[in-house]
């Protein structure tokens, strides 16, 4: 692999901010989806996003003469990790929200990821999950549950169709398997060329699925253009690069525990932007989730 040719590592104090910055950026994904999905179907929206990301990252990799993997199997591993972490995860989340599953419930389903990752880390990576980490993961999951409890209660009257829940479960499996796979088979790769290798199979399969199941019509409103631009630049370039750096440097459990902070942060953004209510229970849940992550990540 060519990780030695990657840009020089950032200052240690700056690196300590990476996890917080990642959570903040990743949490805006649900908000971006909510802004853009009224004007495009889920897979068509994602296909556009992947195509623009590929164009931008391809240009960056070419202009900066980024190194590419020297072995064929490295291309395969990086491509598979991209399909799982981006293709399955984002596809599942966008379809679930597009089918009417509230973002809070989608976040709760995907919020199981740290627990699944901890289970897989022992078997798949040989990482030992310490009792304190299990305790932190349990606190984190309880916190996430409290944050979205009022949304679950509000939706209790309606029937949650399998068509709504299935994509969210697929997203959960994708991000969990992807984190474990990348940590085991391709923990370090150049972020510029690696992004191209990760997003290429995502575009191919998402475009194929969109052409078979959607009309692929897009209403080019200002709101949609903003959502698309935000998801491309801030999420696909910024947050994904940070995720790759965090997977490279930390244990799978430590990285996964950060995802507990995503639903509470998303709830804060939804409160600020869409005026969604935050109950006292939700605020307590945010505190519990933060405590759980601190416990799981403490050296």
Coordinates of C-alpha atoms in Angstrom, one line a residue, residues 176-289:
X176 CA -20.9 -2.3 10.4
X177 CA -19.4 -4.7 7.9
X178 CA -17.7 -1.9 6.1
X179 CA -15.9 -0.6 9.2
X180 CA -14.7 -4.1 10.1
X181 CA -13.7 -5.0 6.5
X182 CA -11.7 -1.8 6.0
X183 CA -10.0 -2.1 9.4
X184 CA -8.9 -5.7 8.5
X185 CA -8.1 -5.6 4.8
X186 CA -7.3 -2.0 3.9
X187 CA -6.8 0.2 7.0
X188 CA -4.4 2.6 5.2
X189 CA -4.6 4.0 1.7
X190 CA -4.2 7.3 0.0
X191 CA -7.3 9.3 0.6
X192 CA -7.4 10.9 -2.9
X193 CA -7.0 7.8 -5.1
X194 CA -8.8 5.7 -2.4
X195 CA -11.9 7.8 -2.7
X196 CA -12.1 7.2 -6.4
X197 CA -11.7 3.5 -5.9
X198 CA -14.4 3.5 -3.2
X199 CA -17.0 5.6 -5.0
X200 CA -16.7 4.0 -8.5
X201 CA -18.5 0.7 -7.7
X202 CA -21.0 2.7 -5.6
X203 CA -21.9 4.8 -8.6
X204 CA -22.1 1.8 -11.0
X205 CA -24.4 -0.3 -8.7
X206 CA -26.6 2.7 -7.5
X207 CA -27.1 3.9 -11.1
X208 CA -28.1 0.4 -12.2
X209 CA -30.5 0.1 -9.3
X210 CA -31.9 3.6 -10.0
X211 CA -32.5 2.9 -13.7
X212 CA -34.4 -0.3 -12.8
X213 CA -36.5 1.0 -10.0
X214 CA -36.9 4.8 -10.4
X215 CA -38.0 7.4 -12.9
X216 CA -34.7 9.3 -12.4
X217 CA -36.3 12.7 -12.7
X218 CA -34.9 15.6 -10.6
X219 CA -36.5 19.0 -9.9
X220 CA -33.5 21.4 -9.8
X221 CA -34.7 23.7 -7.0
X222 CA -32.4 25.9 -5.0
X223 CA -33.1 23.7 -2.0
X224 CA -32.1 20.5 -3.9
X225 CA -28.9 22.2 -5.4
X226 CA -27.9 23.3 -1.9
X227 CA -28.5 19.8 -0.4
X228 CA -26.6 18.1 -3.2
X229 CA -23.6 20.5 -2.9
X230 CA -23.5 20.1 0.9
X231 CA -23.6 16.3 0.7
X232 CA -20.9 16.2 -1.9
X233 CA -18.5 18.7 -0.4
X234 CA -19.1 18.4 3.3
X235 CA -20.1 14.7 3.7
X236 CA -18.6 12.7 0.8
X237 CA -15.3 14.7 0.8
X238 CA -14.9 16.0 4.3
X239 CA -16.6 13.5 6.6
X240 CA -15.6 10.4 4.6
X241 CA -11.9 11.5 4.6
X242 CA -12.1 11.9 8.4
X243 CA -13.7 8.5 8.8
X244 CA -10.9 6.9 6.7
X245 CA -8.3 8.6 8.9
X246 CA -10.1 7.5 12.1
X247 CA -10.3 3.9 10.9
X248 CA -6.6 4.0 10.1
X249 CA -5.6 5.3 13.5
X250 CA -8.0 3.8 16.0
X251 CA -9.6 0.5 17.0
X252 CA -12.9 -0.4 15.3
X253 CA -14.8 -0.1 18.6
X254 CA -13.4 3.4 19.2
X255 CA -14.4 4.6 15.8
X256 CA -17.8 2.9 15.9
X257 CA -18.6 4.4 19.4
X258 CA -18.6 7.9 17.7
X259 CA -21.7 6.9 15.8
X260 CA -23.6 7.1 19.1
X261 CA -23.1 10.9 19.0
X262 CA -24.7 11.2 15.6
X263 CA -28.5 10.8 16.5
X264 CA -28.2 13.3 19.4
X265 CA -26.3 15.8 17.1
X266 CA -28.8 15.2 14.3
X267 CA -31.6 15.9 16.8
X268 CA -29.9 19.2 17.7
X269 CA -29.6 20.2 14.0
X270 CA -33.2 19.3 13.4
X271 CA -34.3 21.4 16.4
X272 CA -32.3 24.4 15.1
X273 CA -33.2 24.1 11.4
X274 CA -36.7 22.5 11.3
X275 CA -37.9 23.5 14.7
X276 CA -38.3 19.8 15.8
X277 CA -38.9 19.6 19.6
X278 CA -36.3 18.3 22.0
X279 CA -37.8 16.7 25.2
X280 CA -36.2 16.6 28.6
X281 CA -35.8 12.8 27.9
X282 CA -33.9 13.6 24.7
X283 CA -31.5 15.9 26.5
X284 CA -30.9 13.3 29.1
X285 CA -30.2 10.8 26.3
X286 CA -27.7 13.1 24.7
X287 CA -25.8 13.3 28.1
X288 CA -25.9 9.5 28.4
X289 CA -24.6 9.0 24.8

